[in-house]
């Protein structure tokens, strides 16, 4: 571990002192690995964990005494562990902010206690103990730079006369293994870094300067170097900083933040300390993470930069000149037959020039690969090609003949057709930069990035050279030769990546796309069959889009040839897996054409004629393409406007699984939109979705369940699923635990359907609850989230809570409280809270320390988790045997929950008020939370219009009045007058809680005066006649107190 810290970890180079660990991804990765090692040490190596260190590890901690619980003696600002060494000294001592730890066992416990602060603690420990092995085992085990061999170190162990030699040896070996692991991890991390150079930074600065200035539409106000002097190596940083890899320093003034002082280094771009006051120098210390370039840094720091960047005209995003000059072929009519030979020669010359241009372009890209890669910049077809392959390709191209593909008979005779060379910019998409507001359900996974593979010119398989030989016939043959070349190319295994990249590298991809623009049907079909296969590759998909292939394929959808339309639609389905491609399809009218492919008279037929079968195949391919395109919100809307919903509904009645799968896939993708959910319900599609849950095809079942999962947010849909018998097949599918994607969809559908009580009764009848409990163990998180969500809904009924207990479901639920997934934590806290309403269940939860785990989740930074945990704590306190003592046993727990009253989230505030209501039922706990300032914090919340918060706040105030002078304090902190307004709410539960709070507050004369001044008597008189006895009694009691005060005042005044 000492070697890794010395050689791999990144320490601050600037400043004075011993140095600190920098905030870098590499350091964070190393720290996380060390934390994992230390946390698991006591479990994996219990004997070694008990070993007492030679010297304690000592550092300044951020932890307070309150975080330590059982196993520790707390005396003021000092904490000592109950566990002691042979010298009868505690193994952990906290004095003020100084922490000393003497064993791995205590180190492991400390990291578990630290929770979200464990990273900071590990960092502080390692900064204070640069060679921790010396402290743990002794100075003779320290990191030796001259001789780090295992023989040298084991020799030390052998000579050691210490009786604990064997344990020391084992600990040393474990630490040495960790050292090797950390060094290996850092090596992998460093090898992935792309280093910047002065030219790349200068290019990026100049580009940003072109779009900076005082205008509102500019991306920045200004961007300047701190030094005008440039050294011979292109750097502007002084030589003593260049040795640290620093290149230059910039002052950037965004529109929406203070000036940013940044350092550009070979490792990337980061924020420095800015100008030093009174000195002509800057603070070189790193103050942020390292970003790969200036644009990435600014995107994180300035929302206005991102917004204005998207508004710039096309020239801001224009491609390099070598892209614009790139040529492609387009077939046009030759009017004069006599000119065919001259055009033949002209074409031959230009095809050769094209290949040379292509090779030169690829070399140009390779030379520039260290330059910053802007996200708004279309990179084009980025392909590297070996010199050997390029040379061979060029030689063969020089001998090839011109392409003459389009032969057409005219009334006056046969005229030959030839090829016209045009700049690719005319045939590409309209080149507009990506619309940042495009996405919908598109995730990082949807927005795929092409990965450049490391390719060399050696050891290439025979298929690569075979495809290269075919290239000359494909590029320079007549139509017949071209068709034969296409057929021969299909004989290769096009699913193999080598073949796919060979087609791209040799320049065949451009030719295949050009062939689509001819009128030779056979050439078009052959080209599309190849493109359909190779477009499974991410690089090829992006290349096809960059070369304008999608636009041509969209036009082909209008072709009368059915085979051609099918192939075009299938290829679009493959290519449109990333955002820019989906937008291209929409912008060129592709969505309307694809919806048109769904129009067919054979829907619902059981036996199809050949003609009808072809129509069905066209519809299947169209549905596949729509499925890929439907991952965008704008495309979903375009499908709806093009009349896609009724056509999808018609095809849903079909019995053929091969078309049902893409149809249902499209529907479930679109079901995230409310308009589609309404249409699915009103068009009668729920019945067909339920019917296909019983299909033999698991993929179809999965998409049907997923569609129901999304649509069952609406009560009407949940009722329809039950009425059409969909709950039983969903319950049956729980038995298929092998297919995790299907299981996730099915459990999601059950979860949403279980929101309706009638459905829960059916699920109990079908034994679904027992099956769900069985899925609480050894399942991926996407399944667990839905399983726990479903159990949480089922737990609303008492009988189901008993079933979960009898099936052994409570222990795994409690165990899940230690997870990290936010959605899972929200669901599991709800389920545990619902189970806790049964006293028998509560005993099990308390025995498993479930309440402590719930309380610890109040520290979670996610407001949804905080609120859900607080709601779950309420029934736990209500049903625990000795609730008061249990709550007091949580060190710092009461202070934590009181501090949550400072939250800005209404749901968190309501849930915490509900928890305080239950806590305040115990007099000792009420006294403690009063000391923590609960009264003024509750008073601050009184001015709210949220009825849910009003109700629980009023209940909390009512119960907090029971201690000392809290009634008086509520009056002094202006909580009484706003409470009177609560009586005007339309919610009866708010009336009851408010009346009870006012009754308690009215025991203080000053509060009675405030209430009377705010017109409480008239409001309460109307409630005295309520059928709610609790409200009736509280209202009457409050009026009585006000009346007694009035009588006493009159008596004192008039005698």
PDB file of C-alpha atoms in Angstrom, residues 451-544:
ATOM      1  CA  UNK A 451     -15.685   3.476 -30.543  1.00  0.00           C
ATOM      2  CA  UNK A 452     -12.508   3.614 -32.589  1.00  0.00           C
ATOM      3  CA  UNK A 453     -10.809   0.241 -32.674  1.00  0.00           C
ATOM      4  CA  UNK A 454      -7.057  -0.074 -32.674  1.00  0.00           C
ATOM      5  CA  UNK A 455      -6.273  -1.497 -36.076  1.00  0.00           C
ATOM      6  CA  UNK A 456      -2.983  -2.526 -37.547  1.00  0.00           C
ATOM      7  CA  UNK A 457      -1.900  -3.793 -40.937  1.00  0.00           C
ATOM      8  CA  UNK A 458      -0.560  -7.117 -39.679  1.00  0.00           C
ATOM      9  CA  UNK A 459      -2.244 -10.393 -38.828  1.00  0.00           C
ATOM     10  CA  UNK A 460      -5.446  -9.432 -40.633  1.00  0.00           C
ATOM     11  CA  UNK A 461      -7.577 -12.477 -41.504  1.00  0.00           C
ATOM     12  CA  UNK A 462      -8.048 -13.698 -45.067  1.00  0.00           C
ATOM     13  CA  UNK A 463     -11.597 -12.292 -45.171  1.00  0.00           C
ATOM     14  CA  UNK A 464     -10.163  -8.755 -45.021  1.00  0.00           C
ATOM     15  CA  UNK A 465      -8.066  -9.257 -48.138  1.00  0.00           C
ATOM     16  CA  UNK A 466     -10.869 -11.158 -49.874  1.00  0.00           C
ATOM     17  CA  UNK A 467     -13.227  -8.194 -49.460  1.00  0.00           C
ATOM     18  CA  UNK A 468     -10.493  -5.860 -50.671  1.00  0.00           C
ATOM     19  CA  UNK A 469     -10.164  -7.869 -53.898  1.00  0.00           C
ATOM     20  CA  UNK A 470     -13.921  -7.624 -54.462  1.00  0.00           C
ATOM     21  CA  UNK A 471     -13.774  -3.853 -54.010  1.00  0.00           C
ATOM     22  CA  UNK A 472     -12.403  -3.166 -57.505  1.00  0.00           C
ATOM     23  CA  UNK A 473     -15.337  -4.989 -59.128  1.00  0.00           C
ATOM     24  CA  UNK A 474     -17.795  -3.243 -56.846  1.00  0.00           C
ATOM     25  CA  UNK A 475     -16.348   0.197 -57.515  1.00  0.00           C
ATOM     26  CA  UNK A 476     -15.506  -0.049 -61.184  1.00  0.00           C
ATOM     27  CA  UNK A 477     -17.662  -2.725 -62.836  1.00  0.00           C
ATOM     28  CA  UNK A 478     -20.766  -2.624 -65.024  1.00  0.00           C
ATOM     29  CA  UNK A 479     -24.156  -3.439 -63.450  1.00  0.00           C
ATOM     30  CA  UNK A 480     -23.739  -7.187 -63.948  1.00  0.00           C
ATOM     31  CA  UNK A 481     -20.250  -7.221 -62.438  1.00  0.00           C
ATOM     32  CA  UNK A 482     -21.507  -5.075 -59.572  1.00  0.00           C
ATOM     33  CA  UNK A 483     -24.350  -7.499 -58.791  1.00  0.00           C
ATOM     34  CA  UNK A 484     -21.935 -10.451 -58.884  1.00  0.00           C
ATOM     35  CA  UNK A 485     -19.538  -8.579 -56.570  1.00  0.00           C
ATOM     36  CA  UNK A 486     -22.409  -7.849 -54.168  1.00  0.00           C
ATOM     37  CA  UNK A 487     -23.444 -11.507 -54.142  1.00  0.00           C
ATOM     38  CA  UNK A 488     -19.847 -12.592 -53.553  1.00  0.00           C
ATOM     39  CA  UNK A 489     -19.509 -10.117 -50.704  1.00  0.00           C
ATOM     40  CA  UNK A 490     -22.598 -11.590 -49.055  1.00  0.00           C
ATOM     41  CA  UNK A 491     -20.846 -14.972 -48.990  1.00  0.00           C
ATOM     42  CA  UNK A 492     -18.527 -13.584 -46.321  1.00  0.00           C
ATOM     43  CA  UNK A 493     -19.583 -13.674 -42.686  1.00  0.00           C
ATOM     44  CA  UNK A 494     -20.826 -10.078 -42.484  1.00  0.00           C
ATOM     45  CA  UNK A 495     -21.689 -10.517 -38.805  1.00  0.00           C
ATOM     46  CA  UNK A 496     -17.931 -10.679 -38.141  1.00  0.00           C
ATOM     47  CA  UNK A 497     -16.442  -7.332 -37.111  1.00  0.00           C
ATOM     48  CA  UNK A 498     -13.356  -7.809 -39.281  1.00  0.00           C
ATOM     49  CA  UNK A 499     -15.516  -8.015 -42.414  1.00  0.00           C
ATOM     50  CA  UNK A 500     -17.617  -5.041 -41.361  1.00  0.00           C
ATOM     51  CA  UNK A 501     -14.600  -2.816 -40.763  1.00  0.00           C
ATOM     52  CA  UNK A 502     -12.919  -4.061 -43.944  1.00  0.00           C
ATOM     53  CA  UNK A 503     -15.902  -2.783 -45.950  1.00  0.00           C
ATOM     54  CA  UNK A 504     -15.585   0.570 -44.218  1.00  0.00           C
ATOM     55  CA  UNK A 505     -11.798   0.886 -44.468  1.00  0.00           C
ATOM     56  CA  UNK A 506     -11.516   0.002 -48.147  1.00  0.00           C
ATOM     57  CA  UNK A 507     -14.083   2.638 -49.075  1.00  0.00           C
ATOM     58  CA  UNK A 508     -16.857   0.199 -50.046  1.00  0.00           C
ATOM     59  CA  UNK A 509     -19.324   1.838 -47.675  1.00  0.00           C
ATOM     60  CA  UNK A 510     -19.487   4.982 -49.818  1.00  0.00           C
ATOM     61  CA  UNK A 511     -20.031   2.854 -52.937  1.00  0.00           C
ATOM     62  CA  UNK A 512     -22.802   0.822 -51.258  1.00  0.00           C
ATOM     63  CA  UNK A 513     -24.617   4.038 -50.350  1.00  0.00           C
ATOM     64  CA  UNK A 514     -24.115   5.412 -53.866  1.00  0.00           C
ATOM     65  CA  UNK A 515     -25.644   2.226 -55.285  1.00  0.00           C
ATOM     66  CA  UNK A 516     -28.848   3.028 -53.416  1.00  0.00           C
ATOM     67  CA  UNK A 517     -29.177   6.160 -55.549  1.00  0.00           C
ATOM     68  CA  UNK A 518     -29.305   4.240 -58.854  1.00  0.00           C
ATOM     69  CA  UNK A 519     -32.318   2.785 -60.637  1.00  0.00           C
ATOM     70  CA  UNK A 520     -30.801  -0.695 -60.829  1.00  0.00           C
ATOM     71  CA  UNK A 521     -33.140  -2.620 -58.507  1.00  0.00           C
ATOM     72  CA  UNK A 522     -30.782  -5.582 -58.192  1.00  0.00           C
ATOM     73  CA  UNK A 523     -27.871  -3.347 -57.218  1.00  0.00           C
ATOM     74  CA  UNK A 524     -30.058  -1.538 -54.667  1.00  0.00           C
ATOM     75  CA  UNK A 525     -31.286  -4.807 -53.155  1.00  0.00           C
ATOM     76  CA  UNK A 526     -27.780  -6.264 -52.994  1.00  0.00           C
ATOM     77  CA  UNK A 527     -26.428  -3.116 -51.388  1.00  0.00           C
ATOM     78  CA  UNK A 528     -29.221  -2.953 -48.813  1.00  0.00           C
ATOM     79  CA  UNK A 529     -28.787  -6.603 -47.876  1.00  0.00           C
ATOM     80  CA  UNK A 530     -25.143  -5.915 -47.060  1.00  0.00           C
ATOM     81  CA  UNK A 531     -25.899  -2.629 -45.264  1.00  0.00           C
ATOM     82  CA  UNK A 532     -28.594  -4.365 -43.210  1.00  0.00           C
ATOM     83  CA  UNK A 533     -26.049  -6.902 -41.949  1.00  0.00           C
ATOM     84  CA  UNK A 534     -23.117  -4.597 -41.275  1.00  0.00           C
ATOM     85  CA  UNK A 535     -25.220  -1.841 -39.682  1.00  0.00           C
ATOM     86  CA  UNK A 536     -25.324  -3.957 -36.522  1.00  0.00           C
ATOM     87  CA  UNK A 537     -21.896  -2.398 -35.881  1.00  0.00           C
ATOM     88  CA  UNK A 538     -21.878   0.931 -34.005  1.00  0.00           C
ATOM     89  CA  UNK A 539     -19.100   2.436 -36.143  1.00  0.00           C
ATOM     90  CA  UNK A 540     -20.875   1.487 -39.360  1.00  0.00           C
ATOM     91  CA  UNK A 541     -24.183   2.985 -38.146  1.00  0.00           C
ATOM     92  CA  UNK A 542     -22.555   6.346 -37.517  1.00  0.00           C
ATOM     93  CA  UNK A 543     -20.691   6.173 -40.812  1.00  0.00           C
ATOM     94  CA  UNK A 544     -23.905   5.477 -42.773  1.00  0.00           C
TER      95      UNK A 544
END
